[in-house]
PDB file of C-alpha atoms and ligand atoms in Angstrom:
ATOM      1  CA  MET A 281      92.342 163.852  73.234  1.00 48.00           C
ATOM      2  CA  THR A 282      90.744 166.019  75.707  1.00 47.00           C
ATOM      3  CA  ASP A 283      88.595 168.221  73.973  1.00 62.00           C
ATOM      4  CA  LEU A 284      85.218 167.589  72.505  1.00 73.00           C
ATOM      5  CA  LEU A 285      84.629 166.813  68.799  1.00 81.00           C
ATOM      6  CA  THR A 286      82.319 168.156  66.681  1.00 85.00           C
ATOM      7  CA  PRO A 287      79.322 165.765  66.099  1.00 82.00           C
ATOM      8  CA  VAL A 288      81.089 165.054  62.674  1.00 79.00           C
ATOM      9  CA  ALA A 289      83.997 164.660  63.844  1.00 76.00           C
ATOM     10  CA  ALA A 290      82.535 161.826  66.792  1.00 76.00           C
ATOM     11  CA  SER A 291      80.336 160.105  64.376  1.00 83.00           C
ATOM     12  CA  SER A 292      83.785 159.490  61.968  1.00 91.00           C
ATOM     13  CA  LEU A 293      85.379 157.846  64.934  1.00 93.00           C
ATOM     14  CA  ALA A 294      82.918 156.106  66.164  1.00 95.00           C
ATOM     15  CA  GLU A 295      83.031 154.537  62.714  1.00 95.00           C
ATOM     16  CA  GLU A 296      86.118 153.785  62.450  1.00 95.00           C
ATOM     17  CA  ALA A 297      86.441 152.420  65.682  1.00 97.00           C
ATOM     18  CA  ARG A 298      83.330 150.190  64.762  1.00 96.00           C
ATOM     19  CA  ASP A 299      85.791 148.853  61.882  1.00 95.00           C
ATOM     20  CA  ALA A 300      88.175 148.121  64.133  1.00 96.00           C
ATOM     21  CA  LEU A 301      86.561 146.191  66.403  1.00 96.00           C
ATOM     22  CA  GLY A 302      84.901 144.386  63.035  1.00 96.00           C
ATOM     23  CA  GLN A 303      82.621 140.711  64.987  1.00 96.00           C
ATOM     24  CA  ARG A 304      84.435 141.367  68.259  1.00 97.00           C
ATOM     25  CA  ASN A 305      83.413 142.089  71.758  1.00 98.00           C
ATOM     26  CA  LEU A 306      84.762 145.497  73.769  1.00 98.00           C
ATOM     27  CA  ILE A 307      84.473 144.535  77.345  1.00 98.00           C
ATOM     28  CA  PHE A 308      85.317 147.215  80.326  1.00 98.00           C
ATOM     29  CA  VAL A 309      86.935 145.663  83.297  1.00 98.00           C
ATOM     30  CA  GLY A 310      88.166 147.836  86.794  1.00 98.00           C
ATOM     31  CA  LEU A 311      87.391 148.967  89.445  1.00 97.00           C
ATOM     32  CA  MET A 312      83.736 149.805  91.535  1.00 93.00           C
ATOM     33  CA  GLY A 313      82.495 153.804  90.106  1.00 93.00           C
ATOM     34  CA  ALA A 314      85.761 153.575  87.310  1.00 96.00           C
ATOM     35  CA  GLY A 315      82.581 154.512  85.478  1.00 96.00           C
ATOM     36  CA  LYS A 316      82.381 151.086  83.798  1.00 97.00           C
ATOM     37  CA  SER A 317      78.519 150.959  83.404  1.00 95.00           C
ATOM     38  CA  VAL A 318      77.963 154.357  82.276  1.00 96.00           C
ATOM     39  CA  ILE A 319      80.699 154.799  79.936  1.00 98.00           C
ATOM     40  CA  GLY A 320      80.240 151.023  77.936  1.00 98.00           C
ATOM     41  CA  ARG A 321      77.196 152.125  77.694  1.00 98.00           C
ATOM     42  CA  MET A 322      77.239 155.039  75.580  1.00 97.00           C
ATOM     43  CA  VAL A 323      80.379 153.636  74.388  1.00 98.00           C
ATOM     44  CA  ALA A 324      77.793 150.699  72.881  1.00 98.00           C
ATOM     45  CA  GLN A 325      75.396 153.374  71.675  1.00 97.00           C
ATOM     46  CA  ALA A 326      78.379 155.415  69.365  1.00 96.00           C
ATOM     47  CA  LEU A 327      79.332 152.503  67.909  1.00 97.00           C
ATOM     48  CA  SER A 328      75.837 150.688  67.325  1.00 96.00           C
ATOM     49  CA  VAL A 329      76.688 147.674  68.792  1.00 97.00           C
ATOM     50  CA  PRO A 330      74.276 145.802  72.137  1.00 97.00           C
ATOM     51  CA  PHE A 331      75.738 146.163  75.613  1.00 98.00           C
ATOM     52  CA  ILE A 332      74.930 144.361  78.296  1.00 98.00           C
ATOM     53  CA  ASP A 333      76.356 144.524  81.973  1.00 97.00           C
ATOM     54  CA  THR A 334      76.709 141.945  83.644  1.00 97.00           C
ATOM     55  CA  ASP A 335      75.446 142.779  86.825  1.00 95.00           C
ATOM     56  CA  ALA A 336      72.452 143.924  85.920  1.00 96.00           C
ATOM     57  CA  GLU A 337      72.254 140.397  83.837  1.00 97.00           C
ATOM     58  CA  ILE A 338      73.259 138.558  86.519  1.00 97.00           C
ATOM     59  CA  GLU A 339      70.307 139.488  88.835  1.00 97.00           C
ATOM     60  CA  LYS A 340      68.266 139.775  86.318  1.00 97.00           C
ATOM     61  CA  VAL A 341      68.840 135.339  86.285  1.00 95.00           C
ATOM     62  CA  SER A 342      68.919 134.851  89.527  1.00 95.00           C
ATOM     63  CA  ARG A 343      65.954 137.143  90.272  1.00 96.00           C
ATOM     64  CA  MET A 344      68.012 138.414  93.321  1.00 96.00           C
ATOM     65  CA  SER A 345      70.279 142.029  94.074  1.00 95.00           C
ATOM     66  CA  ILE A 346      73.964 141.787  93.903  1.00 94.00           C
ATOM     67  CA  ALA A 347      74.167 142.529  97.373  1.00 92.00           C
ATOM     68  CA  GLU A 348      71.284 139.657  98.519  1.00 95.00           C
ATOM     69  CA  LEU A 349      73.817 137.365  96.314  1.00 96.00           C
ATOM     70  CA  PHE A 350      76.245 137.901  98.207  1.00 94.00           C
ATOM     71  CA  SER A 351      75.165 137.691 101.658  1.00 94.00           C
ATOM     72  CA  ALA A 352      72.555 133.736 100.807  1.00 96.00           C
ATOM     73  CA  TYR A 353      75.342 132.574  98.968  1.00 96.00           C
ATOM     74  CA  GLY A 354      78.546 133.926  99.740  1.00 95.00           C
ATOM     75  CA  GLU A 355      81.384 135.739  97.377  1.00 94.00           C
ATOM     76  CA  ALA A 356      82.731 132.337  95.802  1.00 96.00           C
ATOM     77  CA  GLU A 357      79.254 131.117  94.206  1.00 95.00           C
ATOM     78  CA  PHE A 358      78.822 134.493  93.670  1.00 96.00           C
ATOM     79  CA  ARG A 359      82.455 134.611  90.736  1.00 97.00           C
ATOM     80  CA  ALA A 360      81.135 130.929  89.705  1.00 97.00           C
ATOM     81  CA  LEU A 361      77.443 132.562  88.320  1.00 97.00           C
ATOM     82  CA  GLU A 362      79.325 135.363  87.377  1.00 97.00           C
ATOM     83  CA  THR A 363      81.868 132.870  85.304  1.00 98.00           C
ATOM     84  CA  ARG A 364      78.924 131.231  83.371  1.00 97.00           C
ATOM     85  CA  VAL A 365      77.020 134.357  82.607  1.00 97.00           C
ATOM     86  CA  ILE A 366      80.123 136.480  81.070  1.00 98.00           C
ATOM     87  CA  GLY A 367      80.715 133.165  79.492  1.00 97.00           C
ATOM     88  CA  ARG A 368      77.344 133.336  77.815  1.00 97.00           C
ATOM     89  CA  LEU A 369      77.843 136.816  76.817  1.00 97.00           C
ATOM     90  CA  LEU A 370      80.771 136.868  75.235  1.00 97.00           C
ATOM     91  CA  ARG A 371      79.341 134.105  72.508  1.00 95.00           C
ATOM     92  CA  GLY A 372      78.528 135.625  69.465  1.00 91.00           C
ATOM     93  CA  GLY A 373      79.446 139.688  68.611  1.00 87.00           C
ATOM     94  CA  PRO A 374      80.225 142.432  68.668  1.00 97.00           C
ATOM     95  CA  LYS A 375      78.554 143.323  72.222  1.00 98.00           C
ATOM     96  CA  VAL A 376      79.477 145.719  74.605  1.00 98.00           C
ATOM     97  CA  ILE A 377      79.906 144.015  77.558  1.00 98.00           C
ATOM     98  CA  SER A 378      80.397 146.272  81.247  1.00 98.00           C
ATOM     99  CA  THR A 379      81.980 144.185  83.842  1.00 98.00           C
ATOM    100  CA  GLY A 380      81.581 143.716  87.413  1.00 95.00           C
ATOM    101  CA  GLY A 381      84.429 144.747  89.510  1.00 95.00           C
ATOM    102  CA  GLY A 382      86.205 141.396  90.566  1.00 96.00           C
ATOM    103  CA  ALA A 383      85.239 139.998  87.430  1.00 98.00           C
ATOM    104  CA  PHE A 384      88.700 140.543  85.573  1.00 98.00           C
ATOM    105  CA  ILE A 385      89.939 139.450  89.199  1.00 98.00           C
ATOM    106  CA  ASN A 386      89.171 135.863  88.596  1.00 98.00           C
ATOM    107  CA  GLU A 387      90.880 133.629  86.740  1.00 98.00           C
ATOM    108  CA  ASN A 388      88.849 131.530  84.558  1.00 98.00           C
ATOM    109  CA  THR A 389      86.336 134.835  84.023  1.00 98.00           C
ATOM    110  CA  ARG A 390      89.403 136.460  82.986  1.00 98.00           C
ATOM    111  CA  ARG A 391      90.635 133.978  80.796  1.00 98.00           C
ATOM    112  CA  LEU A 392      87.118 134.465  79.007  1.00 98.00           C
ATOM    113  CA  ILE A 393      87.643 137.648  78.293  1.00 98.00           C
ATOM    114  CA  LYS A 394      90.999 137.529  76.907  1.00 97.00           C
ATOM    115  CA  GLU A 395      89.923 134.546  74.084  1.00 96.00           C
ATOM    116  CA  GLY A 396      86.016 136.992  74.177  1.00 95.00           C
ATOM    117  CA  GLY A 397      87.268 140.125  72.479  1.00 97.00           C
ATOM    118  CA  VAL A 398      89.333 143.701  73.461  1.00 98.00           C
ATOM    119  CA  SER A 399      89.283 144.372  77.172  1.00 98.00           C
ATOM    120  CA  VAL A 400      89.386 148.184  78.458  1.00 98.00           C
ATOM    121  CA  TRP A 401      91.054 148.613  81.999  1.00 98.00           C
ATOM    122  CA  LEU A 402      88.881 152.388  83.145  1.00 98.00           C
ATOM    123  CA  LYS A 403      91.540 152.950  85.277  1.00 98.00           C
ATOM    124  CA  ALA A 404      90.906 155.402  88.020  1.00 96.00           C
ATOM    125  CA  ASP A 405      92.592 157.066  91.296  1.00 96.00           C
ATOM    126  CA  LEU A 406      91.403 156.310  94.650  1.00 96.00           C
ATOM    127  CA  ASP A 407      90.095 160.061  95.199  1.00 96.00           C
ATOM    128  CA  VAL A 408      87.713 159.581  91.907  1.00 96.00           C
ATOM    129  CA  LEU A 409      86.442 156.079  92.968  1.00 95.00           C
ATOM    130  CA  TRP A 410      85.895 157.128  96.383  1.00 94.00           C
ATOM    131  CA  GLU A 411      83.946 160.579  95.450  1.00 93.00           C
ATOM    132  CA  ARG A 412      81.360 158.144  92.796  1.00 92.00           C
ATOM    133  CA  VAL A 413      81.054 155.035  95.133  1.00 91.00           C
ATOM    134  CA  ASN A 414      80.269 157.052  98.516  1.00 89.00           C
ATOM    135  CA  LYS A 415      77.299 157.918  97.492  1.00 81.00           C
ATOM    136  CA  ARG A 416      75.550 155.085  97.613  1.00 75.00           C
ATOM    137  CA  ASP A 417      76.080 151.814 100.087  1.00 74.00           C
ATOM    138  CA  HIS A 418      74.666 148.656  97.982  1.00 77.00           C
ATOM    139  CA  ARG A 419      78.209 148.106  97.131  1.00 83.00           C
ATOM    140  CA  PRO A 420      78.733 144.366  99.150  1.00 86.00           C
ATOM    141  CA  LEU A 421      82.771 144.116  99.688  1.00 88.00           C
ATOM    142  CA  LEU A 422      82.463 148.150 100.534  1.00 88.00           C
ATOM    143  CA  LYS A 423      80.035 147.510 103.920  1.00 88.00           C
ATOM    144  CA  THR A 424      83.196 147.360 105.987  1.00 90.00           C
ATOM    145  CA  GLU A 425      84.292 149.773 108.831  1.00 91.00           C
ATOM    146  CA  ASN A 426      86.778 151.909 106.022  1.00 93.00           C
ATOM    147  CA  PRO A 427      85.363 151.334 103.028  1.00 93.00           C
ATOM    148  CA  LYS A 428      88.539 153.920 101.436  1.00 94.00           C
ATOM    149  CA  ALA A 429      90.873 151.984 103.119  1.00 95.00           C
ATOM    150  CA  THR A 430      89.095 148.720 101.605  1.00 95.00           C
ATOM    151  CA  LEU A 431      88.717 149.922  98.369  1.00 95.00           C
ATOM    152  CA  GLN A 432      92.642 150.995  98.621  1.00 97.00           C
ATOM    153  CA  ASN A 433      93.312 147.470  99.581  1.00 97.00           C
ATOM    154  CA  LEU A 434      91.575 146.672  95.946  1.00 97.00           C
ATOM    155  CA  MET A 435      92.876 149.119  94.068  1.00 97.00           C
ATOM    156  CA  ASN A 436      96.973 147.434  95.518  1.00 97.00           C
ATOM    157  CA  GLN A 437      95.027 143.999  95.213  1.00 98.00           C
ATOM    158  CA  ARG A 438      93.844 143.873  92.100  1.00 98.00           C
ATOM    159  CA  TYR A 439      95.541 147.165  89.594  1.00 97.00           C
ATOM    160  CA  PRO A 440      98.465 144.854  88.316  1.00 98.00           C
ATOM    161  CA  ILE A 441      95.819 143.078  86.729  1.00 98.00           C
ATOM    162  CA  TYR A 442      93.845 145.058  85.155  1.00 98.00           C
ATOM    163  CA  SER A 443      96.277 146.051  83.790  1.00 98.00           C
ATOM    164  CA  GLU A 444      96.619 142.243  81.672  1.00 98.00           C
ATOM    165  CA  ALA A 445      94.122 143.994  79.707  1.00 98.00           C
ATOM    166  CA  ASP A 446      94.759 145.572  76.150  1.00 98.00           C
ATOM    167  CA  LEU A 447      93.859 149.136  76.733  1.00 98.00           C
ATOM    168  CA  THR A 448      94.253 150.787  79.731  1.00 98.00           C
ATOM    169  CA  VAL A 449      92.104 154.290  79.552  1.00 98.00           C
ATOM    170  CA  PRO A 450      92.363 156.672  82.430  1.00 97.00           C
ATOM    171  CA  SER A 451      89.080 157.610  84.472  1.00 95.00           C
ATOM    172  CA  GLY A 452      89.276 161.229  86.315  1.00 89.00           C
ATOM    173  CA  ASN A 453      88.141 164.010  86.724  1.00 88.00           C
ATOM    174  CA  VAL A 454      86.888 164.543  82.385  1.00 92.00           C
ATOM    175  CA  ARG A 455      83.263 164.349  80.616  1.00 95.00           C
ATOM    176  CA  LYS A 456      81.829 161.489  80.165  1.00 96.00           C
ATOM    177  CA  GLU A 457      81.442 162.283  76.408  1.00 95.00           C
ATOM    178  CA  THR A 458      85.652 162.764  76.469  1.00 96.00           C
ATOM    179  CA  MET A 459      86.124 159.335  77.995  1.00 97.00           C
ATOM    180  CA  VAL A 460      83.947 157.655  74.954  1.00 97.00           C
ATOM    181  CA  THR A 461      86.202 159.450  72.746  1.00 96.00           C
ATOM    182  CA  ASN A 462      89.546 158.603  74.238  1.00 97.00           C
ATOM    183  CA  VAL A 463      87.814 154.843  74.775  1.00 98.00           C
ATOM    184  CA  LEU A 464      87.278 154.640  71.043  1.00 97.00           C
ATOM    185  CA  SER A 465      90.467 156.087  70.164  1.00 97.00           C
ATOM    186  CA  ALA A 466      92.173 153.279  71.364  1.00 97.00           C
ATOM    187  CA  VAL A 467      90.580 151.374  70.518  1.00 97.00           C
ATOM    188  CA  ILE A 468      92.030 152.645  66.717  1.00 97.00           C
ATOM    189  CA  GLY A 469      95.363 152.430  67.913  1.00 95.00           C
ATOM    190  CA  LEU A 470      95.247 149.305  69.218  1.00 94.00           C
ATOM    191  CA  ALA A 471      93.791 147.880  65.332  1.00 89.00           C
ATOM    192  CA  LYS A 472      96.702 149.952  63.717  1.00 87.00           C
ATOM    193  CA  LYS A 473      99.183 148.392  66.420  1.00 85.00           C
ATOM    194  CA  GLY A 474      97.999 145.261  65.064  1.00 78.00           C
ATOM    195  CA  GLN A 475      98.314 146.138  61.446  1.00 80.00           C
ATOM    196  CA  ARG A 476     101.829 147.299  61.887  1.00 77.00           C
ATOM    197  CA  GLU A 477     103.226 144.496  63.589  1.00 74.00           C
TER     198      GLU A 477
HETATM  199  N1  ATP B 171      83.506 160.303  83.970  1.00 83.26           N
HETATM  200  C1  ATP B 171      82.940 160.698  84.579  1.00 83.26           C
HETATM  201  N2  ATP B 171      82.381 161.836  84.750  1.00 83.26           N
HETATM  202  C2  ATP B 171      81.504 162.006  86.047  1.00 83.26           C
HETATM  203  N3  ATP B 171      80.704 161.285  86.767  1.00 83.26           N
HETATM  204  C3  ATP B 171      81.249 159.823  86.346  1.00 83.26           C
HETATM  205  C4  ATP B 171      81.966 159.422  84.748  1.00 83.26           C
HETATM  206  N4  ATP B 171      82.622 158.198  84.574  1.00 83.26           N
HETATM  207  C5  ATP B 171      81.372 157.720  85.612  1.00 83.26           C
HETATM  208  N5  ATP B 171      80.900 158.922  86.828  1.00 83.26           N
HETATM  209  C6  ATP B 171      79.760 158.609  87.635  1.00 83.26           C
HETATM  210  O1  ATP B 171      80.055 157.579  88.639  1.00 83.26           O
HETATM  211  C7  ATP B 171      79.338 156.063  89.043  1.00 83.26           C
HETATM  212  C8  ATP B 171      80.040 155.034  88.518  1.00 83.26           C
HETATM  213  O2  ATP B 171      79.585 154.527  88.064  1.00 83.26           O
HETATM  214  P1  ATP B 171      79.994 153.491  87.445  1.00 83.26           P
HETATM  215  O3  ATP B 171      78.386 152.926  87.707  1.00 83.26           O
HETATM  216  O4  ATP B 171      79.398 153.405  85.533  1.00 83.26           O
HETATM  217  O5  ATP B 171      81.207 152.878  87.705  1.00 83.26           O
HETATM  218  P2  ATP B 171      80.649 150.824  87.536  1.00 83.26           P
HETATM  219  O6  ATP B 171      82.656 150.798  86.967  1.00 83.26           O
HETATM  220  O7  ATP B 171      80.434 150.530  86.603  1.00 83.26           O
HETATM  221  O8  ATP B 171      81.051 150.472  89.061  1.00 83.26           O
HETATM  222  P3  ATP B 171      80.409 148.771  89.222  1.00 83.26           P
HETATM  223  O9  ATP B 171      81.846 147.907  89.313  1.00 83.26           O
HETATM  224  O10 ATP B 171      80.249 149.569  91.019  1.00 83.26           O
HETATM  225  O11 ATP B 171      79.212 148.595  88.538  1.00 83.26           O
HETATM  226  C9  ATP B 171      78.054 157.120  88.642  1.00 83.26           C
HETATM  227  O12 ATP B 171      77.020 158.164  88.970  1.00 83.26           O
HETATM  228  C10 ATP B 171      78.882 157.512  87.074  1.00 83.26           C
HETATM  229  O13 ATP B 171      77.509 158.138  86.691  1.00 83.26           O
HETATM  230  O1  SKM B 172      84.811 144.818  92.967  1.00 83.26           O
HETATM  231  C1  SKM B 172      83.945 143.896  92.902  1.00 83.26           C
HETATM  232  O2  SKM B 172      84.628 142.852  93.544  1.00 83.26           O
HETATM  233  C2  SKM B 172      82.447 143.747  92.642  1.00 83.26           C
HETATM  234  C3  SKM B 172      81.578 144.592  92.023  1.00 83.26           C
HETATM  235  C4  SKM B 172      80.698 145.218  91.717  1.00 83.26           C
HETATM  236  O3  SKM B 172      80.673 145.561  90.409  1.00 83.26           O
HETATM  237  C5  SKM B 172      79.400 144.054  91.534  1.00 83.26           C
HETATM  238  O4  SKM B 172      80.007 142.558  90.797  1.00 83.26           O
HETATM  239  C6  SKM B 172      79.943 142.777  93.378  1.00 83.26           C
HETATM  240  O5  SKM B 172      79.780 143.987  94.163  1.00 83.26           O
HETATM  241  C7  SKM B 172      81.565 142.848  92.922  1.00 83.26           C
HETATM  242 MG1   MG B 173      78.955 148.773  87.255  1.00 83.26          MG
END
């Protein structure tokens, strides 16, 4: 579905998706720049459920930026904190939760996410991601000599793991509103598939 919906069609799609979700959480996973935070927030608004971004929540509880956490404690400690925070956020639903790019790659966090709701991978190609992330330099994993090559390496390592998500929604050069429609349609499609099985 690529056309923009009329307001009435968009609200009935959102209602249907809200019913399909029930009490479950909707959890966005994918690489840096895929649109988890921005699309997640818009989907939560459409569904009228709370939205939480795990990177923002981690920064709130630690009172440090993600970059500061990486440099003070290292990636392993960051991942352990991320697992704890996400485990707590997954309790109770429905909510939309947008995770940091590496969250679903960690085995413990991935298990919690799989148990805690419906996961959606926003899948984008290298050029789309690069165009979105190269404007800012706050991402510690991309502070390398060749950040575009680093992003490509992360794609090679991570895409097979992100593909374990319940849903995959392509995140290309389409309008954000269209992304929201595509996510809601995918949630409805998953519920219908579940009913048929
Ligand atoms: N469909 C889209 N159309 C245009 N811009 C988009 C789209 N999706 C995301 N963006 C833009 O791309 C940038 C990155 O998006 P966002 O911060 O949501 O990514 P993220 O997946 O949360 O990344 P991170 O893992 O680093 O938190 C933002 O500036 C956002 O507005
Ligand atoms: O892809 C990753 O591993 C990361 C993505 C960001 O969202 C942050 O969670 C952090 O910079 C690590
Ligand atoms: Mg984000």
